[in-house]
Coordinates of C-alpha atoms and ligand atoms in Angstrom, one line a residue:
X9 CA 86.9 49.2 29.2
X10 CA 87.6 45.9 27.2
X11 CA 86.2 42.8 29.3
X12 CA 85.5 39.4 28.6
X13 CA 83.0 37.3 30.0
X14 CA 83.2 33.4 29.8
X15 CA 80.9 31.2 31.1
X16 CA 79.5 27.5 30.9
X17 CA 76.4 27.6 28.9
X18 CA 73.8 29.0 30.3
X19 CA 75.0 30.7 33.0
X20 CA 73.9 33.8 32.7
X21 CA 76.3 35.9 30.4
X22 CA 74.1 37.2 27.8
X23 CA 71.6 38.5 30.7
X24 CA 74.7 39.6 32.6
X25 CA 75.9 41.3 29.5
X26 CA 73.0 43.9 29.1
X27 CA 73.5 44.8 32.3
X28 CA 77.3 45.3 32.4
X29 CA 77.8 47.0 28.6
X30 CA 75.0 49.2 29.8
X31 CA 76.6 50.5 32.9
X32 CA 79.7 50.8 31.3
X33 CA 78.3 52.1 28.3
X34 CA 80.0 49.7 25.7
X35 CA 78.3 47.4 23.2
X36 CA 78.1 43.6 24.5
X37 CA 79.2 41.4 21.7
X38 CA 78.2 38.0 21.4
X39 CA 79.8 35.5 19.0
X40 CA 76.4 33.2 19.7
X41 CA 74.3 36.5 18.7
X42 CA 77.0 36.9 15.8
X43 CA 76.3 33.7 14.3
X44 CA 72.3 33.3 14.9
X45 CA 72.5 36.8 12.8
X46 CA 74.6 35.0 10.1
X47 CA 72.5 31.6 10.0
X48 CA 69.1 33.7 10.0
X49 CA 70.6 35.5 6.5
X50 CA 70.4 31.7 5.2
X51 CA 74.2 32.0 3.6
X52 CA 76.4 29.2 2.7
X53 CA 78.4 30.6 5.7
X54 CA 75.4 30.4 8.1
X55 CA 74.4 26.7 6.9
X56 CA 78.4 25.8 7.9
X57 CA 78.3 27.8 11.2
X58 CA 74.8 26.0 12.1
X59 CA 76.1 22.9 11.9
X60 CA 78.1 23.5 14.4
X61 CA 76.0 25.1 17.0
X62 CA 72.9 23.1 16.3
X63 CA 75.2 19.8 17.5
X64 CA 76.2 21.9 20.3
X65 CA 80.4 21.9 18.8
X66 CA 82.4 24.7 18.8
X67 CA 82.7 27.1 15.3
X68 CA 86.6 26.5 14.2
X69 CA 88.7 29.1 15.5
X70 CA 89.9 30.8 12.2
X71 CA 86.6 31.5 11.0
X72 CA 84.9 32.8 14.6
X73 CA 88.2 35.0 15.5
X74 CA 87.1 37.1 12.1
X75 CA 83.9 37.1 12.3
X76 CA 84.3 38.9 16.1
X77 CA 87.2 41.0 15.5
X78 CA 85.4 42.3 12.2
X79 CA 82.7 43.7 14.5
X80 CA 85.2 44.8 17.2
X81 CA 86.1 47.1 14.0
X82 CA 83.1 48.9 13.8
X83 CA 83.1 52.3 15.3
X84 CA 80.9 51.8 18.1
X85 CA 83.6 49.2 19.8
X86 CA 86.5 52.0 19.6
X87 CA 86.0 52.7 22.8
X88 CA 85.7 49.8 24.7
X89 CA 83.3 46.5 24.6
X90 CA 82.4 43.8 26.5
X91 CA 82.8 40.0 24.5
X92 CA 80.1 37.6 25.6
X93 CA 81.5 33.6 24.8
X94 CA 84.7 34.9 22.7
X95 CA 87.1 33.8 23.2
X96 CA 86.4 29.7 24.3
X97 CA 89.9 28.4 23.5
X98 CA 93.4 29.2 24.1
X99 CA 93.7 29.5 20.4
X100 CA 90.7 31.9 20.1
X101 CA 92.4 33.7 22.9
X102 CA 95.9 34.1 21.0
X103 CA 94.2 35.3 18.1
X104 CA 92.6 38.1 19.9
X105 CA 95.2 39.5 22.2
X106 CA 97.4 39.6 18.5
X107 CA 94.6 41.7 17.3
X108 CA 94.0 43.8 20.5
X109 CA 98.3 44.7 20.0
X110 CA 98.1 45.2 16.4
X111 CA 95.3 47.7 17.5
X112 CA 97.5 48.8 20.3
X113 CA 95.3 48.2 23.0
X114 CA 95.0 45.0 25.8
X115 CA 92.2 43.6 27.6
X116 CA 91.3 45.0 31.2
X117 CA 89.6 41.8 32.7
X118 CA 88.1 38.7 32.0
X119 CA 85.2 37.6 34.3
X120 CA 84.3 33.8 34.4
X121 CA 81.0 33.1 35.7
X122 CA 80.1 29.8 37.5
X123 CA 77.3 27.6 37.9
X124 CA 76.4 23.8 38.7
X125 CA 75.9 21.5 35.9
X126 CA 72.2 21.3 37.0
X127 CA 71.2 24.9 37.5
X128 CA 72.6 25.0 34.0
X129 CA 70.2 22.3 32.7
X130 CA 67.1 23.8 34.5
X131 CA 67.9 27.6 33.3
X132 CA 68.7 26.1 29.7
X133 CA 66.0 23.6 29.2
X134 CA 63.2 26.8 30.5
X135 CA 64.7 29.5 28.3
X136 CA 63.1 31.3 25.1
X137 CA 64.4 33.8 23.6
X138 CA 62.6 36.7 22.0
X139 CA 63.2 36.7 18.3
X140 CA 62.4 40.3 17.4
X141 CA 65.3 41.9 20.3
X142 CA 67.1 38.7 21.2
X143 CA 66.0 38.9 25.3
X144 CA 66.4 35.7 27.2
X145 CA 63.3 34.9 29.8
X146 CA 63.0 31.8 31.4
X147 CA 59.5 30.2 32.1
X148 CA 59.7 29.9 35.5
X149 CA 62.5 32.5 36.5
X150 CA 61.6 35.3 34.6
X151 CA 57.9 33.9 33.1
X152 CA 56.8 37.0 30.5
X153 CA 53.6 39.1 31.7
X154 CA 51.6 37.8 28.2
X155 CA 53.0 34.1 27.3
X156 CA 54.7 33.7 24.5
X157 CA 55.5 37.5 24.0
X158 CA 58.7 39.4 25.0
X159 CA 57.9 42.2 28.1
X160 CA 60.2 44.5 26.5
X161 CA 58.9 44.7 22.8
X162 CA 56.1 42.2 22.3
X163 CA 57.9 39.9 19.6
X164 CA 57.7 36.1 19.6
X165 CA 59.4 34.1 22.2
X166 CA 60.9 30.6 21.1
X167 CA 63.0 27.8 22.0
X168 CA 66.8 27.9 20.3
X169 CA 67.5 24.6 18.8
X170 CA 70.6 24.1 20.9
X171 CA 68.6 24.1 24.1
X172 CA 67.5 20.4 24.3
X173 CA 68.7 18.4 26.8
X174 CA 71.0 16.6 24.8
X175 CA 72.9 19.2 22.9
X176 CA 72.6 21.3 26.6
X177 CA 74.8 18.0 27.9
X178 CA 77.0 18.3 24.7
X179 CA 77.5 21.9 25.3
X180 CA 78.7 21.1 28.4
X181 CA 81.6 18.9 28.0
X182 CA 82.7 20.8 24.6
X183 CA 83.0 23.6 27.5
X184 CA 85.1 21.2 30.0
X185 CA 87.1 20.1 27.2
X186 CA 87.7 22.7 25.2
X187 CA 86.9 26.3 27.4
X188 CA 88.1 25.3 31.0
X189 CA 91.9 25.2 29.8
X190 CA 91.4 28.9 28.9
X191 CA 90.8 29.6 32.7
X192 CA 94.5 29.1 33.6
X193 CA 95.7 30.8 30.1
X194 CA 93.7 33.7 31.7
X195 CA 94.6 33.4 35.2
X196 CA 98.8 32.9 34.6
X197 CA 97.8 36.6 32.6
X198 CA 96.9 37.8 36.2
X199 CA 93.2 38.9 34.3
X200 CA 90.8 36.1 35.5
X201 CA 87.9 37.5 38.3
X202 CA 85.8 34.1 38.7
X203 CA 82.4 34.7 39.9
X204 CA 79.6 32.6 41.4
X205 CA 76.7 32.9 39.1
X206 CA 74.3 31.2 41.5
X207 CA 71.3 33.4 43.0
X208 CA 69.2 36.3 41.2
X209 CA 70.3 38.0 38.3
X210 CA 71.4 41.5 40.5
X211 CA 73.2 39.8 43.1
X212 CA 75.4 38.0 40.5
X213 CA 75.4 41.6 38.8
X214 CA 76.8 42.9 41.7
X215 CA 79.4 40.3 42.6
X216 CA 80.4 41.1 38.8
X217 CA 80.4 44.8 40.1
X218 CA 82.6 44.4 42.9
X219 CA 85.1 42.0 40.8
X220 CA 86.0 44.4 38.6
X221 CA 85.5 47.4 41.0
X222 CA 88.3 45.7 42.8
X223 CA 91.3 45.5 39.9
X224 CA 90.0 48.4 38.5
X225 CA 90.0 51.0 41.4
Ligands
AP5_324 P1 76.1 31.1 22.7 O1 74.8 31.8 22.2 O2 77.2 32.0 23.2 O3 75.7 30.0 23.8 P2 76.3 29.6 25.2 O4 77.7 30.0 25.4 O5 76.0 28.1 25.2 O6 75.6 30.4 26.2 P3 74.0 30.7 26.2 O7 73.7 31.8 25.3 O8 73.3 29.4 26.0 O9 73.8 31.1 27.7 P4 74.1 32.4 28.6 O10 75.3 32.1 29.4 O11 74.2 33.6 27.7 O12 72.9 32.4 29.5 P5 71.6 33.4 29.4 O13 71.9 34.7 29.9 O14 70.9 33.3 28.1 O15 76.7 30.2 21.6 C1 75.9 29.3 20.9 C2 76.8 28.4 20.0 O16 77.5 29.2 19.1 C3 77.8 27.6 20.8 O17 77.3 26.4 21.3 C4 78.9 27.3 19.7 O18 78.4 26.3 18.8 C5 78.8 28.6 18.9 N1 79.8 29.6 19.5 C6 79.6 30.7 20.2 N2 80.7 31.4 20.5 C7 81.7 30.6 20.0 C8 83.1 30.7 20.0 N3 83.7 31.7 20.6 N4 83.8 29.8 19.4 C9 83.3 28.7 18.8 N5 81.9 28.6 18.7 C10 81.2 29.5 19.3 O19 70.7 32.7 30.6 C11 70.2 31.4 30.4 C12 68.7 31.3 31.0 O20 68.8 31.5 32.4 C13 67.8 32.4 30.5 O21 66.5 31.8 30.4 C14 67.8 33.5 31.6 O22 66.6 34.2 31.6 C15 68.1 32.6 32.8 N6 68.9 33.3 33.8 C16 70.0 34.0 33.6 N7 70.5 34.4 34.8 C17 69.7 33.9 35.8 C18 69.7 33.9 37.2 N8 70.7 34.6 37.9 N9 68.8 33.2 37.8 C19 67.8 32.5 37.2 N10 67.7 32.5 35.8 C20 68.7 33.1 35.1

């Protein structure tokens, strides 16, 4: 299957994404994961692309389209996959569905998760991230079992630099400005399957499951 999950920051899709492209069997590919990869290489590319995300603005279309569809290239995305945060504009959105036909193939579905600006702010503000496997825990959701160390492979857990307040509020108007339009582009495509990403992380899995259970049956 070829999905697409958007989302407002924060609300859930790279924790959502393990648990889909693993019961589907695809890899989940992030274009945040993407470009963390990129900026922790130190290239001139990854100093442009973290100026960007570090002010919580949008990586120009051009450039993010091909850094995604170079990885949707790689064999292990024949198959299928499952995009996490690309595409986040209409134009983003063009580019990919002219590279899905020149592949000859189209997208299945594109779920759109939902969440309150504050739920986004609390989950945001108490997330680290594991730098050795890239888990997300929050410290009062999902607090690790040793502090400061990941459950799943012991690295270091940190704070991403975009997860201040501020930039979390910048984030989310660059998503209402710039990302909400793409909703109808998806929706007039009859592939949009909104879904409330309030509650615990399986019962917004399986609200996820039943979406797609439902156009895909
Ligand atoms: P990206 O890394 O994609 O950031 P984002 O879209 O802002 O989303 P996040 O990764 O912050 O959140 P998430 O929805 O994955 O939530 P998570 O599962 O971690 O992009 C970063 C930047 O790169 C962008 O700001 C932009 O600059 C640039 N960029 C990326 N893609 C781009 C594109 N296509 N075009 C241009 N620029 C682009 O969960 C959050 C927290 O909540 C965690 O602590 C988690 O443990 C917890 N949590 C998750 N689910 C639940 C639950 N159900 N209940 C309680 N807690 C939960």
């Amino acid at each position: 299957m070829r999905i697409v999950l958007i989302g407002p920051p924060g609300a859930g899709k790279g924790t959502q994404a393990r648990v889909l492209a693993g019961r589907l069997s695809v890899p989940a590919i992030s274009s945040g994961d993407l470009f963390r990869a990129e900026t922790s290489r130190g290239s001139a590319l990854g100093e442009l692309i973290k100026r960007h995300t570090e002010a919580g603005e949008l990586v120009p279309d051009e450039l993010t389209t091909t850094i995604v569809t170079r990885r949707l290239h790689e064999p292990d995305a024949g198959g299928g996959f499952l995009l996490d945060g690309f595409p986040r504009t209409v134009r983003q959105a063009e580019l990919l569905a002219q590279a899905l036909e020149e592949d000859k193939t189209v997208l299945d579905a594109v779920i759109a998760l939902d969440l309150p600006d504050d739920e986004i702010v609390q989950r945001l503000t108490g997330r680290r991230m594991c730098q050795a496997c890239g888990m997300a825990v929050h410290t009062v959701f999902s607090p690790p079992r040793v502090p400061g160390r990941c459950d799943g492979c012991a690295g270091a857990l940190v704070r991403r630099a975009d997860d201040t307040e501020e930039t979390v509020l910048r984030r989310l108007a660059v998503y209402a400005e710039q990302t909400v339009p793409l909703l109808r582009w998806y929706a007039d495509r009859e592939l949009l399957l909104p879904v409330d990403a309030k509650g615990a992380v399986p019962e917004v899995s399986d609200r996820m499951r039943a979406a797609l259970a439902a156009v895909t049956r």
